[in-house]
PDB file of C-alpha atoms in Angstrom:
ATOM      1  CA  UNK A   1      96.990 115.692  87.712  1.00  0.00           C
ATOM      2  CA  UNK A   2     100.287 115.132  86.088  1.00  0.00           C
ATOM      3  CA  UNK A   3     103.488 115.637  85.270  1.00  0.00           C
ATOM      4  CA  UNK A   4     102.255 118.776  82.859  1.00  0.00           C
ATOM      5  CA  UNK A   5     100.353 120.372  84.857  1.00  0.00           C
ATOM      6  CA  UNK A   6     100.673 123.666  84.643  1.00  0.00           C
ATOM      7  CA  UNK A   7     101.678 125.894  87.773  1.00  0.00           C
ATOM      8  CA  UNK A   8      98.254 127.327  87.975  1.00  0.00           C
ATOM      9  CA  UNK A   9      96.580 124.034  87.756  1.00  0.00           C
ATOM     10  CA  UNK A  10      99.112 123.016  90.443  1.00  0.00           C
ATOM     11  CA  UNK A  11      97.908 125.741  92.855  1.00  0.00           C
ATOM     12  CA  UNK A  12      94.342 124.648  92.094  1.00  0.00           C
ATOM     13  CA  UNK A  13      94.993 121.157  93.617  1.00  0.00           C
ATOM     14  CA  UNK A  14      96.851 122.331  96.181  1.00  0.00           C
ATOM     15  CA  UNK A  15      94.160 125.129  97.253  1.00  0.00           C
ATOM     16  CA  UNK A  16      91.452 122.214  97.004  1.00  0.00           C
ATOM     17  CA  UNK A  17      93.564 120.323  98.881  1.00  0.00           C
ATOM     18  CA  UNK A  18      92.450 122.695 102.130  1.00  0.00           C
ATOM     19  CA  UNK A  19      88.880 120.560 102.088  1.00  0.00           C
ATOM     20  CA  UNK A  20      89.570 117.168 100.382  1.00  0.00           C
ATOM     21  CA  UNK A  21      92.459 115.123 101.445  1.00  0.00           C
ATOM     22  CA  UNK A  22      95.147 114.466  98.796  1.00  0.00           C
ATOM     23  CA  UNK A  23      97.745 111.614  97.472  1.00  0.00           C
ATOM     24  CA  UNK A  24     100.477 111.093  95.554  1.00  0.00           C
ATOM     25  CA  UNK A  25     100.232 108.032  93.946  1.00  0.00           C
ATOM     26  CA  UNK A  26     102.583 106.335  90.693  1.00  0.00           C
ATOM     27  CA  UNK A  27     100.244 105.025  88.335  1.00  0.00           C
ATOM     28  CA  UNK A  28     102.508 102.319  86.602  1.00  0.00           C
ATOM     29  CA  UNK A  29     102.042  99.155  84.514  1.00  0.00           C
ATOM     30  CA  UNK A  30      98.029  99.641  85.547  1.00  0.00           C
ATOM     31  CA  UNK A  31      99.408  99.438  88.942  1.00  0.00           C
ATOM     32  CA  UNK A  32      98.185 101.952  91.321  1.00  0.00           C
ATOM     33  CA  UNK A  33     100.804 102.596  94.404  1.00  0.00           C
ATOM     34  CA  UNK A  34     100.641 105.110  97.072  1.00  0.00           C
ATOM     35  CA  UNK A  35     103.452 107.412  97.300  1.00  0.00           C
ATOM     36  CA  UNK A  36     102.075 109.470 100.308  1.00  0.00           C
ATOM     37  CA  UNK A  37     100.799 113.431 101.112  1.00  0.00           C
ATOM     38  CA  UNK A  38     104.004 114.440 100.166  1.00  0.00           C
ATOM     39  CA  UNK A  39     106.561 113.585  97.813  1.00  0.00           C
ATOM     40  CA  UNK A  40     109.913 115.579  96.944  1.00  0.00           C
ATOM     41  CA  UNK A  41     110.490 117.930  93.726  1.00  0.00           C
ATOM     42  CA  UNK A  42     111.555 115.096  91.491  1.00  0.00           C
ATOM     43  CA  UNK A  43     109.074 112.698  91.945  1.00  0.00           C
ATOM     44  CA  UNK A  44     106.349 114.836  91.945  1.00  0.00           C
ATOM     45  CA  UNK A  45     107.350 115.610  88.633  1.00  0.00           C
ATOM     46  CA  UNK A  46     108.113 112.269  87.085  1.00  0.00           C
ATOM     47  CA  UNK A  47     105.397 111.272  84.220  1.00  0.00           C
ATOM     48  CA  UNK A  48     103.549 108.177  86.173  1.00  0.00           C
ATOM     49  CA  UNK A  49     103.157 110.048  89.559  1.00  0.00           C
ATOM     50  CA  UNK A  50     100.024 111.759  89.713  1.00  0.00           C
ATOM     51  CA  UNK A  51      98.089 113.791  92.303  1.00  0.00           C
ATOM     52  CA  UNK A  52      94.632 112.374  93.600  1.00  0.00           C
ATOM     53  CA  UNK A  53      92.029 114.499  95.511  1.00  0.00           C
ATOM     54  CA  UNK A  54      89.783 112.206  97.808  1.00  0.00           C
ATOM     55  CA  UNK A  55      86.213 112.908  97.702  1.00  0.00           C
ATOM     56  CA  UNK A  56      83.784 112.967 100.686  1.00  0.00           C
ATOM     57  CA  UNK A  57      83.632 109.373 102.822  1.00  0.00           C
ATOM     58  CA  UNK A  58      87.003 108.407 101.487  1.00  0.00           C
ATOM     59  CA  UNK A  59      90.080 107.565 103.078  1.00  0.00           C
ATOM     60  CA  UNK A  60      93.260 106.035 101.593  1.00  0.00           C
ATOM     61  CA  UNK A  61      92.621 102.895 103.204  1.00  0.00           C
ATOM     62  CA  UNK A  62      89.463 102.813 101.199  1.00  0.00           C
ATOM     63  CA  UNK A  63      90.944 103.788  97.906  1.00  0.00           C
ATOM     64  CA  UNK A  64      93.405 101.027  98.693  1.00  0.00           C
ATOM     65  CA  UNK A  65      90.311  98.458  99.474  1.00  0.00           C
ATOM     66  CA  UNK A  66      88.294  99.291  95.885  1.00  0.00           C
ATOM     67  CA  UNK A  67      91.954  99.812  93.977  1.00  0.00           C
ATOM     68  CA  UNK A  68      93.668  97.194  94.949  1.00  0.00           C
ATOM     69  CA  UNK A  69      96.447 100.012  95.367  1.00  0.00           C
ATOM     70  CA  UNK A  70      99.735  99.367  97.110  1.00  0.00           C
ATOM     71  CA  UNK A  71     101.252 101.294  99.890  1.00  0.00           C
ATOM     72  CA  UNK A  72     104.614 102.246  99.495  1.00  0.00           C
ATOM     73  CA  UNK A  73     104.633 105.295 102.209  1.00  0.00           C
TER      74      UNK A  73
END
C-alpha cells in the first residue's frame, strides 16, 4: 500500500487487517524500518511509508530476521 491508495483500497487493508496482522513500515534508501501498528495522519500518508499485511507464521520479529528491517517503534 501507499501513499495513493485510494480510500477504498484503504478500507480493504484495514478490513484484512481483522485476520492478518499489519505494519507500518518507511521503505527508504532500500532500507526497510518499522514504524509500528499505528502511525498518525501524516505519516501514514507520506510517499515512503507503506502498509504491510503479515501472512500466516509471521511475526514482525521474523520480517525483521529475513529483512534485515529496523525497528524504530
Amino acid at each position: 500500500s501507499g501513499a495513493r491508495q485510494s480510500s477504498g483500497a484503504h478500507a480493504l487493508w484495514r478490513a484484512l487487517a481483522q485476520r492478518h496482522p499489519l505494519l507500518y513500515v518507511d521503505l527508504h534508501d532500500k532500507s526497510l524500518r518499522c514504524l509500528g501498528r499505528e502511525v498518525d495522519p501524516g505519516l501514514r500518508e507520506a510517499l515512503f511509508t507503506r502498509m504491510i499485511l503479515l501472512g500466516r507464521g509471521w511475526d514482525p520479529a521474523l520480517l525483521a530476521n529475513r529483512t534485515g528491517m529496523q525497528d524504530l517503534a
